[in-house]
mmCIF file of C-alpha atoms and ligand atoms in Angstrom:
data_model
loop_
_atom_site.group_PDB
_atom_site.id
_atom_site.type_symbol
_atom_site.label_atom_id
_atom_site.label_comp_id
_atom_site.label_asym_id
_atom_site.label_seq_id
_atom_site.Cartn_x
_atom_site.Cartn_y
_atom_site.Cartn_z
ATOM 1 C CA UNK A 1 -15.951 8.605 -15.747
ATOM 2 C CA UNK A 2 -19.521 6.954 -15.819
ATOM 3 C CA UNK A 3 -21.668 6.378 -12.764
ATOM 4 C CA UNK A 4 -22.687 8.419 -9.668
ATOM 5 C CA UNK A 5 -20.109 10.472 -7.669
ATOM 6 C CA UNK A 6 -20.280 7.753 -4.340
ATOM 7 C CA UNK A 7 -19.033 5.081 -6.852
ATOM 8 C CA UNK A 8 -15.664 3.518 -5.189
ATOM 9 C CA UNK A 9 -13.102 3.027 -7.741
ATOM 10 C CA UNK A 10 -9.253 2.688 -5.943
ATOM 11 C CA UNK A 11 -6.567 2.801 -7.888
ATOM 12 C CA UNK A 12 -3.325 1.058 -6.245
ATOM 13 C CA UNK A 13 0.043 1.457 -7.956
ATOM 14 C CA UNK A 14 4.075 1.135 -7.254
ATOM 15 C CA UNK A 15 6.900 -0.983 -7.815
ATOM 16 C CA UNK A 16 7.493 -4.945 -8.346
ATOM 17 C CA UNK A 17 7.018 -6.272 -4.545
ATOM 18 C CA UNK A 18 6.168 -2.979 -2.951
ATOM 19 C CA UNK A 19 2.803 -5.014 -1.438
ATOM 20 C CA UNK A 20 0.395 -3.384 -3.625
ATOM 21 C CA UNK A 21 -1.712 -6.109 -5.243
ATOM 22 C CA UNK A 22 -2.080 -7.957 -1.499
ATOM 23 C CA UNK A 23 -3.338 -4.541 -0.499
ATOM 24 C CA UNK A 24 -5.950 -4.076 -3.207
ATOM 25 C CA UNK A 25 -6.964 -7.722 -3.069
ATOM 26 C CA UNK A 26 -7.514 -6.842 0.735
ATOM 27 C CA UNK A 27 -9.564 -3.680 -0.299
ATOM 28 C CA UNK A 28 -11.504 -5.130 -3.061
ATOM 29 C CA UNK A 29 -12.407 -7.896 -0.754
ATOM 30 C CA UNK A 30 -13.528 -5.790 1.711
ATOM 31 C CA UNK A 31 -15.596 -3.306 -0.024
ATOM 32 C CA UNK A 32 -16.966 -6.315 -2.492
ATOM 33 C CA UNK A 33 -15.356 -5.012 -5.432
ATOM 34 C CA UNK A 34 -14.222 -6.631 -8.568
ATOM 35 C CA UNK A 35 -10.699 -6.496 -8.880
ATOM 36 C CA UNK A 36 -8.298 -6.214 -11.580
ATOM 37 C CA UNK A 37 -4.165 -6.569 -11.349
ATOM 38 C CA UNK A 38 -3.319 -4.822 -14.738
ATOM 39 C CA UNK A 39 0.202 -6.486 -14.608
ATOM 40 C CA UNK A 40 -1.647 -9.669 -15.677
ATOM 41 C CA UNK A 41 -2.244 -8.087 -19.097
ATOM 42 C CA UNK A 42 1.098 -7.421 -19.579
ATOM 43 C CA UNK A 43 2.458 -10.700 -18.493
ATOM 44 C CA UNK A 44 -0.036 -12.184 -20.417
ATOM 45 C CA UNK A 45 0.917 -10.442 -23.573
ATOM 46 C CA UNK A 46 4.379 -11.436 -23.050
ATOM 47 C CA UNK A 47 3.842 -15.490 -22.138
ATOM 48 C CA UNK A 48 2.035 -15.727 -25.709
ATOM 49 C CA UNK A 49 4.999 -14.187 -27.675
ATOM 50 C CA UNK A 50 7.157 -16.003 -25.544
ATOM 51 C CA UNK A 51 5.439 -19.397 -26.282
ATOM 52 C CA UNK A 52 5.471 -18.469 -30.154
ATOM 53 C CA UNK A 53 9.283 -17.941 -29.900
ATOM 54 C CA UNK A 54 8.859 -14.230 -30.576
ATOM 55 C CA UNK A 55 11.211 -11.647 -29.781
ATOM 56 C CA UNK A 56 9.341 -9.308 -27.069
ATOM 57 C CA UNK A 57 10.625 -6.219 -29.197
ATOM 58 C CA UNK A 58 7.665 -7.389 -32.014
ATOM 59 C CA UNK A 59 5.599 -4.642 -31.792
ATOM 60 C CA UNK A 60 3.374 -6.200 -34.393
ATOM 61 C CA UNK A 61 2.802 -9.522 -32.654
ATOM 62 C CA UNK A 62 2.871 -7.690 -29.075
ATOM 63 C CA UNK A 63 -0.284 -5.974 -30.223
ATOM 64 C CA UNK A 64 -2.043 -8.808 -32.150
ATOM 65 C CA UNK A 65 -1.443 -10.465 -28.578
ATOM 66 C CA UNK A 66 -2.952 -7.526 -26.549
ATOM 67 C CA UNK A 67 -5.962 -7.102 -29.145
ATOM 68 C CA UNK A 68 -6.809 -11.256 -28.461
ATOM 69 C CA UNK A 69 -6.177 -11.832 -25.378
ATOM 70 C CA UNK A 70 -9.144 -13.871 -23.509
ATOM 71 C CA UNK A 71 -10.057 -13.913 -19.640
ATOM 72 C CA UNK A 72 -8.441 -17.657 -19.764
ATOM 73 C CA UNK A 73 -4.988 -16.302 -20.658
ATOM 74 C CA UNK A 74 -5.173 -13.981 -17.358
ATOM 75 C CA UNK A 75 -5.591 -17.377 -14.756
ATOM 76 C CA UNK A 76 -3.021 -19.105 -16.412
ATOM 77 C CA UNK A 77 -0.212 -20.367 -13.907
ATOM 78 C CA UNK A 78 3.138 -19.271 -15.084
ATOM 79 C CA UNK A 79 2.474 -16.076 -15.554
ATOM 80 C CA UNK A 80 5.071 -15.248 -12.567
ATOM 81 C CA UNK A 81 8.362 -17.129 -13.946
ATOM 82 C CA UNK A 82 10.824 -14.665 -14.026
ATOM 83 C CA UNK A 83 11.342 -14.902 -17.923
ATOM 84 C CA UNK A 84 7.937 -13.596 -18.309
ATOM 85 C CA UNK A 85 8.582 -11.178 -15.899
ATOM 86 C CA UNK A 86 11.183 -9.515 -17.325
ATOM 87 C CA UNK A 87 9.472 -10.176 -20.587
ATOM 88 C CA UNK A 88 6.282 -8.205 -18.912
ATOM 89 C CA UNK A 89 8.522 -5.561 -18.353
ATOM 90 C CA UNK A 90 9.592 -4.813 -21.753
ATOM 91 C CA UNK A 91 6.491 -5.254 -23.908
ATOM 92 C CA UNK A 92 5.009 -2.680 -21.351
ATOM 93 C CA UNK A 93 7.266 -0.346 -22.709
ATOM 94 C CA UNK A 94 5.738 -0.388 -26.247
ATOM 95 C CA UNK A 95 3.326 1.878 -26.320
ATOM 96 C CA UNK A 96 1.153 0.570 -29.086
ATOM 97 C CA UNK A 97 0.680 -2.305 -26.246
ATOM 98 C CA UNK A 98 -0.537 -0.178 -23.821
ATOM 99 C CA UNK A 99 -2.968 1.885 -26.579
ATOM 100 C CA UNK A 100 -4.312 -2.249 -27.008
ATOM 101 C CA UNK A 101 -4.816 -2.535 -23.592
ATOM 102 C CA UNK A 102 -6.062 0.778 -22.749
ATOM 103 C CA UNK A 103 -10.165 0.351 -22.901
ATOM 104 C CA UNK A 104 -10.304 -3.107 -21.686
ATOM 105 C CA UNK A 105 -8.946 -1.737 -18.347
ATOM 106 C CA UNK A 106 -11.143 1.114 -18.332
ATOM 107 C CA UNK A 107 -14.203 -0.528 -19.181
ATOM 108 C CA UNK A 108 -13.600 -2.593 -16.375
ATOM 109 C CA UNK A 109 -13.021 0.645 -14.126
ATOM 110 C CA UNK A 110 -16.424 1.685 -15.261
ATOM 111 C CA UNK A 111 -18.364 -0.948 -13.546
ATOM 112 C CA UNK A 112 -21.094 0.459 -12.024
ATOM 113 C CA UNK A 113 -20.080 -1.503 -8.592
ATOM 114 C CA UNK A 114 -17.028 0.492 -8.571
ATOM 115 C CA UNK A 115 -13.698 -1.254 -9.029
ATOM 116 C CA UNK A 116 -10.015 -1.892 -7.637
ATOM 117 C CA UNK A 117 -7.485 -1.590 -10.284
ATOM 118 C CA UNK A 118 -3.631 -2.628 -8.986
ATOM 119 C CA UNK A 119 -0.660 -1.548 -11.612
ATOM 120 C CA UNK A 120 1.744 1.217 -12.635
ATOM 121 C CA UNK A 121 -0.362 3.774 -14.133
ATOM 122 C CA UNK A 122 -3.638 3.258 -13.316
ATOM 123 C CA UNK A 123 -4.014 5.818 -10.958
ATOM 124 C CA UNK A 124 -2.458 8.285 -13.642
ATOM 125 C CA UNK A 125 -3.345 7.028 -17.000
ATOM 126 C CA UNK A 126 -5.968 4.342 -16.749
ATOM 127 C CA UNK A 127 -8.540 6.080 -14.590
ATOM 128 C CA UNK A 128 -7.183 9.641 -13.540
ATOM 129 C CA UNK A 129 -10.272 10.812 -12.673
ATOM 130 C CA UNK A 130 -10.569 7.561 -10.038
ATOM 131 C CA UNK A 131 -11.834 9.264 -6.207
ATOM 132 C CA UNK A 132 -8.810 7.115 -4.720
ATOM 133 C CA UNK A 133 -5.628 6.941 -5.772
ATOM 134 C CA UNK A 134 -2.970 4.749 -3.889
ATOM 135 C CA UNK A 135 0.462 4.441 -4.586
ATOM 136 C CA UNK A 136 2.315 1.928 -2.465
ATOM 137 C CA UNK A 137 6.128 1.569 -1.877
ATOM 138 C CA UNK A 138 8.950 -0.055 -0.041
ATOM 139 C CA UNK A 139 12.255 0.039 0.451
ATOM 140 C CA UNK A 140 14.218 -2.238 -2.808
ATOM 141 C CA UNK A 141 15.931 -4.627 -0.116
ATOM 142 C CA UNK A 142 12.772 -5.106 1.622
ATOM 143 C CA UNK A 143 11.004 -5.852 -1.700
ATOM 144 C CA UNK A 144 13.450 -8.049 -2.762
ATOM 145 C CA UNK A 145 13.099 -9.942 0.720
ATOM 146 C CA UNK A 146 9.442 -10.315 0.207
ATOM 147 C CA UNK A 147 10.593 -11.332 -3.817
ATOM 148 C CA UNK A 148 13.019 -13.800 -2.654
ATOM 149 C CA UNK A 149 10.769 -15.316 0.041
ATOM 150 C CA UNK A 150 8.027 -16.277 -2.760
ATOM 151 C CA UNK A 151 10.415 -17.770 -5.228
ATOM 152 C CA UNK A 152 11.693 -19.848 -2.431
ATOM 153 C CA UNK A 153 7.762 -20.628 -1.484
ATOM 154 C CA UNK A 154 7.625 -21.608 -4.932
ATOM 155 C CA UNK A 155 10.062 -24.427 -4.701
ATOM 156 C CA UNK A 156 12.763 -22.198 -6.670
ATOM 157 C CA UNK A 157 16.667 -21.944 -5.183
ATOM 158 C CA UNK A 158 16.966 -18.153 -5.832
ATOM 159 C CA UNK A 159 20.435 -16.185 -5.130
ATOM 160 C CA UNK A 160 19.479 -12.386 -3.077
ATOM 161 C CA UNK A 161 21.992 -11.009 -5.263
ATOM 162 C CA UNK A 162 20.278 -11.803 -8.176
ATOM 163 C CA UNK A 163 16.825 -10.998 -6.951
ATOM 164 C CA UNK A 164 18.052 -7.540 -6.472
ATOM 165 C CA UNK A 165 19.502 -6.946 -9.682
ATOM 166 C CA UNK A 166 16.839 -7.685 -11.393
ATOM 167 C CA UNK A 167 13.798 -6.075 -9.236
ATOM 168 C CA UNK A 168 16.624 -3.140 -10.053
ATOM 169 C CA UNK A 169 16.554 -3.415 -13.528
ATOM 170 C CA UNK A 170 12.380 -4.239 -13.684
ATOM 171 C CA UNK A 171 12.625 -0.675 -11.330
ATOM 172 C CA UNK A 172 14.603 1.123 -13.807
ATOM 173 C CA UNK A 173 12.558 0.413 -16.822
ATOM 174 C CA UNK A 174 9.134 0.756 -15.308
ATOM 175 C CA UNK A 175 9.988 4.221 -14.200
ATOM 176 C CA UNK A 176 12.289 5.874 -16.901
ATOM 177 C CA UNK A 177 10.291 4.472 -19.965
ATOM 178 C CA UNK A 178 8.697 7.374 -22.065
ATOM 179 C CA UNK A 179 5.247 6.201 -21.991
ATOM 180 C CA UNK A 180 3.234 5.982 -19.318
ATOM 181 C CA UNK A 181 6.342 5.520 -16.334
ATOM 182 C CA UNK A 182 5.333 4.409 -13.074
ATOM 183 C CA UNK A 183 4.953 7.704 -10.732
ATOM 184 C CA UNK A 184 2.597 8.835 -7.861
ATOM 185 C CA UNK A 185 -0.582 10.357 -9.376
ATOM 186 C CA UNK A 186 -0.509 14.174 -7.780
ATOM 187 C CA UNK A 187 -3.428 13.431 -5.663
ATOM 188 C CA UNK A 188 -2.141 9.634 -4.896
ATOM 189 C CA UNK A 189 -2.072 8.735 -1.152
ATOM 190 C CA UNK A 190 1.625 7.357 -0.612
ATOM 191 C CA UNK A 191 2.061 4.136 1.913
ATOM 192 C CA UNK A 192 5.610 3.002 2.305
ATOM 193 C CA UNK A 193 4.969 -0.487 3.600
ATOM 194 C CA UNK A 194 8.427 -1.435 4.373
ATOM 195 C CA UNK A 195 7.978 -1.542 8.188
ATOM 196 C CA UNK A 196 4.085 -2.218 8.298
ATOM 197 C CA UNK A 197 2.127 -4.881 8.046
ATOM 198 C CA UNK A 198 -0.560 -5.641 5.603
ATOM 199 C CA UNK A 199 -3.479 -4.598 8.444
ATOM 200 C CA UNK A 200 -1.825 -1.633 9.061
ATOM 201 C CA UNK A 201 -1.565 -0.348 6.096
ATOM 202 C CA UNK A 202 -5.622 -1.712 5.404
ATOM 203 C CA UNK A 203 -6.754 0.786 8.200
ATOM 204 C CA UNK A 204 -4.956 3.948 7.108
ATOM 205 C CA UNK A 205 -6.838 2.997 3.349
ATOM 206 C CA UNK A 206 -9.748 2.390 5.461
ATOM 207 C CA UNK A 207 -9.979 6.257 7.435
ATOM 208 C CA UNK A 208 -8.968 7.560 3.461
ATOM 209 C CA UNK A 209 -11.829 6.038 2.012
ATOM 210 C CA UNK A 210 -13.938 7.114 4.751
ATOM 211 C CA UNK A 211 -12.774 10.314 4.519
ATOM 212 C CA UNK A 212 -13.433 11.040 0.911
ATOM 213 C CA UNK A 213 -16.994 9.627 1.713
ATOM 214 C CA UNK A 214 -17.383 12.371 3.925
ATOM 215 C CA UNK A 215 -16.051 14.893 1.402
ATOM 216 C CA UNK A 216 -18.570 13.489 -1.025
ATOM 217 C CA UNK A 217 -21.082 13.930 1.052
ATOM 218 C CA UNK A 218 -21.634 9.734 0.573
ATOM 219 C CA UNK A 219 -23.596 7.528 3.023
ATOM 220 C CA UNK A 220 -20.519 5.559 4.953
ATOM 221 C CA UNK A 221 -20.085 2.001 2.945
ATOM 222 C CA UNK A 222 -19.748 0.207 6.576
ATOM 223 C CA UNK A 223 -17.716 -2.532 5.576
ATOM 224 C CA UNK A 224 -18.647 -6.159 7.781
ATOM 225 C CA UNK A 225 -17.330 -5.979 10.891
ATOM 226 C CA UNK A 226 -14.698 -8.916 9.935
ATOM 227 C CA UNK A 227 -13.838 -6.706 7.169
ATOM 228 C CA UNK A 228 -15.329 -8.905 4.522
ATOM 229 C CA UNK A 229 -18.227 -8.457 2.325
ATOM 230 C CA UNK A 230 -20.199 -10.486 -0.095
ATOM 231 C CA UNK A 231 -18.794 -10.788 -3.030
ATOM 232 C CA UNK A 232 -19.908 -9.224 -6.698
ATOM 233 C CA UNK A 233 -20.146 -11.543 -9.591
ATOM 234 C CA UNK A 234 -17.501 -11.104 -11.675
ATOM 235 C CA UNK A 235 -13.484 -11.199 -10.965
ATOM 236 C CA UNK A 236 -14.011 -12.028 -7.200
ATOM 237 C CA UNK A 237 -10.944 -10.700 -4.990
ATOM 238 C CA UNK A 238 -9.304 -14.013 -3.942
ATOM 239 C CA UNK A 239 -7.556 -13.216 -1.219
ATOM 240 C CA UNK A 240 -9.097 -14.960 2.102
ATOM 241 C CA UNK A 241 -8.061 -11.776 4.301
ATOM 242 C CA UNK A 242 -6.133 -14.409 6.447
ATOM 243 C CA UNK A 243 -2.712 -14.415 4.763
ATOM 244 C CA UNK A 244 -1.078 -11.123 5.801
ATOM 245 C CA UNK A 245 2.149 -11.437 4.182
ATOM 246 C CA UNK A 246 2.945 -8.897 1.211
ATOM 247 C CA UNK A 247 2.832 -10.980 -1.568
HETATM 248 O O1 DC B 301 2.714 -5.789 -11.520
HETATM 249 P P1 DC B 301 3.626 -6.862 -11.900
HETATM 250 O O2 DC B 301 4.890 -7.225 -11.932
HETATM 251 O O3 DC B 301 2.761 -8.124 -12.946
HETATM 252 O O4 DC B 301 3.681 -6.118 -13.771
HETATM 253 C C1 DC B 301 4.479 -6.926 -14.995
HETATM 254 C C2 DC B 301 4.782 -5.883 -15.751
HETATM 255 O O5 DC B 301 3.716 -4.754 -16.281
HETATM 256 C C3 DC B 301 5.625 -4.763 -14.927
HETATM 257 O O6 DC B 301 7.193 -4.979 -15.146
HETATM 258 C C4 DC B 301 5.486 -3.355 -15.416
HETATM 259 C C5 DC B 301 4.234 -3.931 -16.606
HETATM 260 N N1 DC B 301 3.244 -3.445 -15.756
HETATM 261 C C6 DC B 301 3.055 -2.134 -16.215
HETATM 262 O O7 DC B 301 3.748 -1.021 -16.805
HETATM 263 N N2 DC B 301 1.351 -1.124 -16.574
HETATM 264 C C7 DC B 301 0.747 -1.683 -15.362
HETATM 265 N N3 DC B 301 -0.323 -1.138 -15.611
HETATM 266 C C8 DC B 301 0.676 -3.268 -14.601
HETATM 267 C C9 DC B 301 1.856 -3.300 -15.365
#
């Protein structure tokens, strides 16, 4: 990894609706770091295939889509549709698609100012040398309840049993695939958010980061008292820090 030993790179991995993206955004905001939600890359590839009417298992088309993604593809509002979610977990199981997206993610992690990346394999495959690795988890019921609330908030009329079933199906695909399966890095801090609110978990992570700085003999980063740092130019963390529900 390029840069000095005090450059802060945080990886945040975990299953669907574990709260990893909310936590990662908040950490990016507090430390003024650029944030990449790597799940959006797989979602964008899947969306392109669906839009082109191609089967999700069409490896050549999926790799071509992965190679030609643009930042605008990651901004599309329909990336979180259930159809895209299921298709994303299928394209994510294609090794050539993962390989095609790797350089891009590593370049993001190598930014001189540091970075926060969230996903499934950011601490195990993308940047295993990151100094701070987090693995966020929660019970499947708690995650299904969060997902159910998100869908309701979007005006959809989900059926809880179906949400639970789809979540379990995605978990199975993400953890059982041959390439880069979802699992904590050996040196990851594992955080269970089942009964913890966002700020309690954030406080644990801040202590963990400060402990790393002390061990590495880096000066303390001392985030602002209100927890919000001025943001760098690119890909700002979008959370305002006031929404304290896990997404
Ligand atoms: O985090 P998410 O739900 O937006 O991710 C969508 C899919 O992409 C998910 O089913 C697993 C896959 N994914 C992955 O395999 N590796 C990552 N680093 C991020 C996401």
